[in-house]
Amino acid sequence: MAENADTGLFDEAFVYVEAAVVVLDCAEPEPVAEFYAKLMGAELPSEMGVELIEITGRHGTRIAFRRDHGAAPPSWPRPDDSQQAHLHLLVPRDRMDDVERQVIDYGGRPMETPRKEGMEELRFFSDPAGHPFVLRSM
């Protein structure tokens, strides 16, 4: 509810977005959904041959994978340095090496040299379909 500045009361008619789902397009969503399900501790849906597969991780993070027969892996970084959408997967600082090994075991590929930004460590990968993502320490 949004607070009305004049009355201090909340406006019941104001609508809030309660959640969001990131949707990644890929030619074959099944292996990409399996990759992220393993990383996030998510259950795969019983029906996998559909156009959209959505998973929910143990901590409520939701991500979906949409079949797009013309999908091509994105480039990273783009030559013109424009920002491209990518995921940041948050990992406890003391588990970064373990999660990195899992990423590679599940079919992810390292993309750049790890780096630090302030107190955070960033490690760059692509998933089996070529979508970029970052493991970010927390």
PDB file of C-alpha atoms in Angstrom:
ATOM      1  CA  MET A   1       0.000   0.000   0.000  1.00  0.00           C
ATOM      2  CA  ALA A   2       1.255   3.475  -0.849  1.00  0.00           C
ATOM      3  CA  GLU A   3       1.117   6.107   1.882  1.00  0.00           C
ATOM      4  CA  ASN A   4      -0.858   9.215   0.992  1.00  0.00           C
ATOM      5  CA  ALA A   5       1.300  12.258   1.884  1.00  0.00           C
ATOM      6  CA  ASP A   6      -1.750  14.363   2.835  1.00  0.00           C
ATOM      7  CA  THR A   7      -3.491  11.939   5.189  1.00  0.00           C
ATOM      8  CA  GLY A   8      -0.718   9.541   6.231  1.00  0.00           C
ATOM      9  CA  LEU A   9      -3.080   6.694   5.271  1.00  0.00           C
ATOM     10  CA  PHE A  10      -2.333   3.953   2.808  1.00  0.00           C
ATOM     11  CA  ASP A  11      -3.996   3.950  -0.605  1.00  0.00           C
ATOM     12  CA  GLU A  12      -5.669   0.546  -1.037  1.00  0.00           C
ATOM     13  CA  ALA A  13      -6.079   1.064  -4.809  1.00  0.00           C
ATOM     14  CA  PHE A  14      -2.338   1.283  -5.475  1.00  0.00           C
ATOM     15  CA  VAL A  15      -1.037  -1.960  -6.992  1.00  0.00           C
ATOM     16  CA  TYR A  16       2.415  -3.347  -6.272  1.00  0.00           C
ATOM     17  CA  VAL A  17       4.310  -5.884  -8.272  1.00  0.00           C
ATOM     18  CA  GLU A  18       4.865  -8.769  -5.882  1.00  0.00           C
ATOM     19  CA  ALA A  19       7.373 -10.826  -7.839  1.00  0.00           C
ATOM     20  CA  ALA A  20       9.092 -11.112 -11.177  1.00  0.00           C
ATOM     21  CA  VAL A  21      10.284 -13.984 -13.285  1.00  0.00           C
ATOM     22  CA  VAL A  22      13.293 -13.624 -15.558  1.00  0.00           C
ATOM     23  CA  VAL A  23      12.679 -15.477 -18.835  1.00  0.00           C
ATOM     24  CA  LEU A  24      15.597 -16.631 -20.972  1.00  0.00           C
ATOM     25  CA  ASP A  25      14.994 -17.528 -24.619  1.00  0.00           C
ATOM     26  CA  CYS A  26      16.838 -20.615 -25.844  1.00  0.00           C
ATOM     27  CA  ALA A  27      16.566 -23.098 -28.693  1.00  0.00           C
ATOM     28  CA  GLU A  28      16.405 -26.039 -26.265  1.00  0.00           C
ATOM     29  CA  PRO A  29      15.063 -24.998 -22.853  1.00  0.00           C
ATOM     30  CA  GLU A  30      15.255 -28.437 -21.222  1.00  0.00           C
ATOM     31  CA  PRO A  31      19.041 -28.633 -20.679  1.00  0.00           C
ATOM     32  CA  VAL A  32      19.185 -24.976 -19.618  1.00  0.00           C
ATOM     33  CA  ALA A  33      16.345 -25.510 -17.101  1.00  0.00           C
ATOM     34  CA  GLU A  34      18.166 -28.591 -15.760  1.00  0.00           C
ATOM     35  CA  PHE A  35      21.406 -26.586 -15.391  1.00  0.00           C
ATOM     36  CA  TYR A  36      19.778 -23.815 -13.336  1.00  0.00           C
ATOM     37  CA  ALA A  37      17.611 -26.265 -11.357  1.00  0.00           C
ATOM     38  CA  LYS A  38      20.769 -28.023 -10.158  1.00  0.00           C
ATOM     39  CA  LEU A  39      22.446 -24.726  -9.237  1.00  0.00           C
ATOM     40  CA  MET A  40      19.400 -23.357  -7.433  1.00  0.00           C
ATOM     41  CA  GLY A  41      18.219 -26.565  -5.749  1.00  0.00           C
ATOM     42  CA  ALA A  42      14.953 -26.354  -7.714  1.00  0.00           C
ATOM     43  CA  GLU A  43      12.532 -29.067  -8.727  1.00  0.00           C
ATOM     44  CA  LEU A  44      11.960 -29.518 -12.445  1.00  0.00           C
ATOM     45  CA  PRO A  45       8.338 -29.589 -13.583  1.00  0.00           C
ATOM     46  CA  SER A  46       6.951 -32.990 -14.538  1.00  0.00           C
ATOM     47  CA  GLU A  47       6.172 -31.783 -18.060  1.00  0.00           C
ATOM     48  CA  MET A  48       9.384 -30.751 -19.822  1.00  0.00           C
ATOM     49  CA  GLY A  49       8.479 -30.713 -23.534  1.00  0.00           C
ATOM     50  CA  VAL A  50       6.586 -27.440 -23.353  1.00  0.00           C
ATOM     51  CA  GLU A  51       7.329 -23.991 -24.748  1.00  0.00           C
ATOM     52  CA  LEU A  52       8.013 -22.446 -21.324  1.00  0.00           C
ATOM     53  CA  ILE A  53       9.649 -24.154 -18.359  1.00  0.00           C
ATOM     54  CA  GLU A  54       9.633 -22.307 -15.037  1.00  0.00           C
ATOM     55  CA  ILE A  55      11.564 -23.291 -11.915  1.00  0.00           C
ATOM     56  CA  THR A  56      11.636 -21.909  -8.388  1.00  0.00           C
ATOM     57  CA  GLY A  57      14.806 -22.181  -6.318  1.00  0.00           C
ATOM     58  CA  ARG A  58      14.936 -23.118  -2.629  1.00  0.00           C
ATOM     59  CA  HIS A  59      14.945 -19.438  -1.599  1.00  0.00           C
ATOM     60  CA  GLY A  60      12.104 -18.369  -3.906  1.00  0.00           C
ATOM     61  CA  THR A  61      14.083 -17.165  -6.924  1.00  0.00           C
ATOM     62  CA  ARG A  62      12.092 -17.864 -10.072  1.00  0.00           C
ATOM     63  CA  ILE A  63      13.441 -18.211 -13.598  1.00  0.00           C
ATOM     64  CA  ALA A  64      11.854 -19.485 -16.803  1.00  0.00           C
ATOM     65  CA  PHE A  65      13.154 -20.736 -20.136  1.00  0.00           C
ATOM     66  CA  ARG A  66      11.207 -20.122 -23.347  1.00  0.00           C
ATOM     67  CA  ARG A  67      11.679 -22.156 -26.501  1.00  0.00           C
ATOM     68  CA  ASP A  68      12.784 -19.951 -29.388  1.00  0.00           C
ATOM     69  CA  HIS A  69      13.832 -21.971 -32.431  1.00  0.00           C
ATOM     70  CA  GLY A  70      15.798 -19.006 -33.784  1.00  0.00           C
ATOM     71  CA  ALA A  71      17.648 -18.228 -30.546  1.00  0.00           C
ATOM     72  CA  ALA A  72      21.361 -17.511 -30.870  1.00  0.00           C
ATOM     73  CA  PRO A  73      23.732 -17.280 -27.894  1.00  0.00           C
ATOM     74  CA  PRO A  74      24.368 -13.684 -26.852  1.00  0.00           C
ATOM     75  CA  SER A  75      27.843 -12.207 -27.176  1.00  0.00           C
ATOM     76  CA  TRP A  76      29.702 -11.085 -24.055  1.00  0.00           C
ATOM     77  CA  PRO A  77      30.847  -8.464 -23.810  1.00  0.00           C
ATOM     78  CA  ARG A  78      29.344  -6.773 -26.812  1.00  0.00           C
ATOM     79  CA  PRO A  79      31.864  -4.955 -28.987  1.00  0.00           C
ATOM     80  CA  ASP A  80      30.165  -1.592 -28.466  1.00  0.00           C
ATOM     81  CA  ASP A  81      30.270  -2.037 -24.645  1.00  0.00           C
ATOM     82  CA  SER A  82      26.499  -1.720 -24.338  1.00  0.00           C
ATOM     83  CA  GLN A  83      24.982  -3.408 -21.290  1.00  0.00           C
ATOM     84  CA  GLN A  84      23.365  -6.742 -21.953  1.00  0.00           C
ATOM     85  CA  ALA A  85      20.969  -8.464 -19.561  1.00  0.00           C
ATOM     86  CA  HIS A  86      22.588 -11.145 -17.447  1.00  0.00           C
ATOM     87  CA  LEU A  87      22.009 -12.844 -14.112  1.00  0.00           C
ATOM     88  CA  HIS A  88      23.896 -12.353 -10.868  1.00  0.00           C
ATOM     89  CA  LEU A  89      23.648 -15.511  -8.769  1.00  0.00           C
ATOM     90  CA  LEU A  90      24.410 -14.724  -5.126  1.00  0.00           C
ATOM     91  CA  VAL A  91      26.707 -17.179  -3.353  1.00  0.00           C
ATOM     92  CA  PRO A  92      28.094 -17.195   0.209  1.00  0.00           C
ATOM     93  CA  ARG A  93      31.696 -15.964   0.068  1.00  0.00           C
ATOM     94  CA  ASP A  94      33.091 -19.167   1.577  1.00  0.00           C
ATOM     95  CA  ARG A  95      31.281 -21.350  -1.026  1.00  0.00           C
ATOM     96  CA  MET A  96      32.413 -19.606  -4.234  1.00  0.00           C
ATOM     97  CA  ASP A  97      34.957 -22.300  -5.179  1.00  0.00           C
ATOM     98  CA  ASP A  98      32.425 -25.085  -4.528  1.00  0.00           C
ATOM     99  CA  VAL A  99      29.725 -23.414  -6.612  1.00  0.00           C
ATOM    100  CA  GLU A 100      32.190 -22.661  -9.408  1.00  0.00           C
ATOM    101  CA  ARG A 101      33.058 -26.377  -9.575  1.00  0.00           C
ATOM    102  CA  GLN A 102      29.341 -27.204  -9.745  1.00  0.00           C
ATOM    103  CA  VAL A 103      28.788 -24.685 -12.545  1.00  0.00           C
ATOM    104  CA  ILE A 104      31.516 -26.327 -14.619  1.00  0.00           C
ATOM    105  CA  ASP A 105      30.376 -29.883 -13.728  1.00  0.00           C
ATOM    106  CA  TYR A 106      26.828 -29.004 -14.862  1.00  0.00           C
ATOM    107  CA  GLY A 107      27.991 -27.630 -18.230  1.00  0.00           C
ATOM    108  CA  GLY A 108      28.684 -23.945 -17.559  1.00  0.00           C
ATOM    109  CA  ARG A 109      31.728 -22.300 -19.158  1.00  0.00           C
ATOM    110  CA  PRO A 110      34.057 -19.674 -17.654  1.00  0.00           C
ATOM    111  CA  MET A 111      34.026 -16.444 -19.661  1.00  0.00           C
ATOM    112  CA  GLU A 112      36.324 -13.904 -17.982  1.00  0.00           C
ATOM    113  CA  THR A 113      38.936 -13.691 -15.288  1.00  0.00           C
ATOM    114  CA  PRO A 114      37.358 -13.352 -11.822  1.00  0.00           C
ATOM    115  CA  ARG A 115      37.570  -9.881 -10.302  1.00  0.00           C
ATOM    116  CA  LYS A 116      36.693  -7.967  -7.158  1.00  0.00           C
ATOM    117  CA  GLU A 117      34.410  -4.954  -6.978  1.00  0.00           C
ATOM    118  CA  GLY A 118      34.624  -3.547  -3.486  1.00  0.00           C
ATOM    119  CA  MET A 119      33.993  -6.405  -1.072  1.00  0.00           C
ATOM    120  CA  GLU A 120      32.310  -8.587  -3.710  1.00  0.00           C
ATOM    121  CA  GLU A 121      34.006 -11.231  -5.809  1.00  0.00           C
ATOM    122  CA  LEU A 122      32.624 -11.727  -9.340  1.00  0.00           C
ATOM    123  CA  ARG A 123      33.114 -14.822 -11.502  1.00  0.00           C
ATOM    124  CA  PHE A 124      31.761 -14.794 -15.065  1.00  0.00           C
ATOM    125  CA  PHE A 125      30.251 -17.804 -16.871  1.00  0.00           C
ATOM    126  CA  SER A 126      27.845 -18.815 -19.591  1.00  0.00           C
ATOM    127  CA  ASP A 127      25.173 -21.473 -19.212  1.00  0.00           C
ATOM    128  CA  PRO A 128      24.856 -24.406 -21.679  1.00  0.00           C
ATOM    129  CA  ALA A 129      22.883 -22.195 -24.106  1.00  0.00           C
ATOM    130  CA  GLY A 130      25.424 -19.350 -23.940  1.00  0.00           C
ATOM    131  CA  HIS A 131      23.535 -16.934 -21.618  1.00  0.00           C
ATOM    132  CA  PRO A 132      26.014 -14.960 -19.501  1.00  0.00           C
ATOM    133  CA  PHE A 133      25.765 -14.974 -15.727  1.00  0.00           C
ATOM    134  CA  VAL A 134      27.886 -13.990 -12.758  1.00  0.00           C
ATOM    135  CA  LEU A 135      28.534 -15.756  -9.483  1.00  0.00           C
ATOM    136  CA  ARG A 136      28.651 -12.888  -6.977  1.00  0.00           C
ATOM    137  CA  SER A 137      29.850 -13.348  -3.421  1.00  0.00           C
ATOM    138  CA  MET A 138      27.636 -12.104  -0.602  1.00  0.00           C
TER     139      MET A 138
END
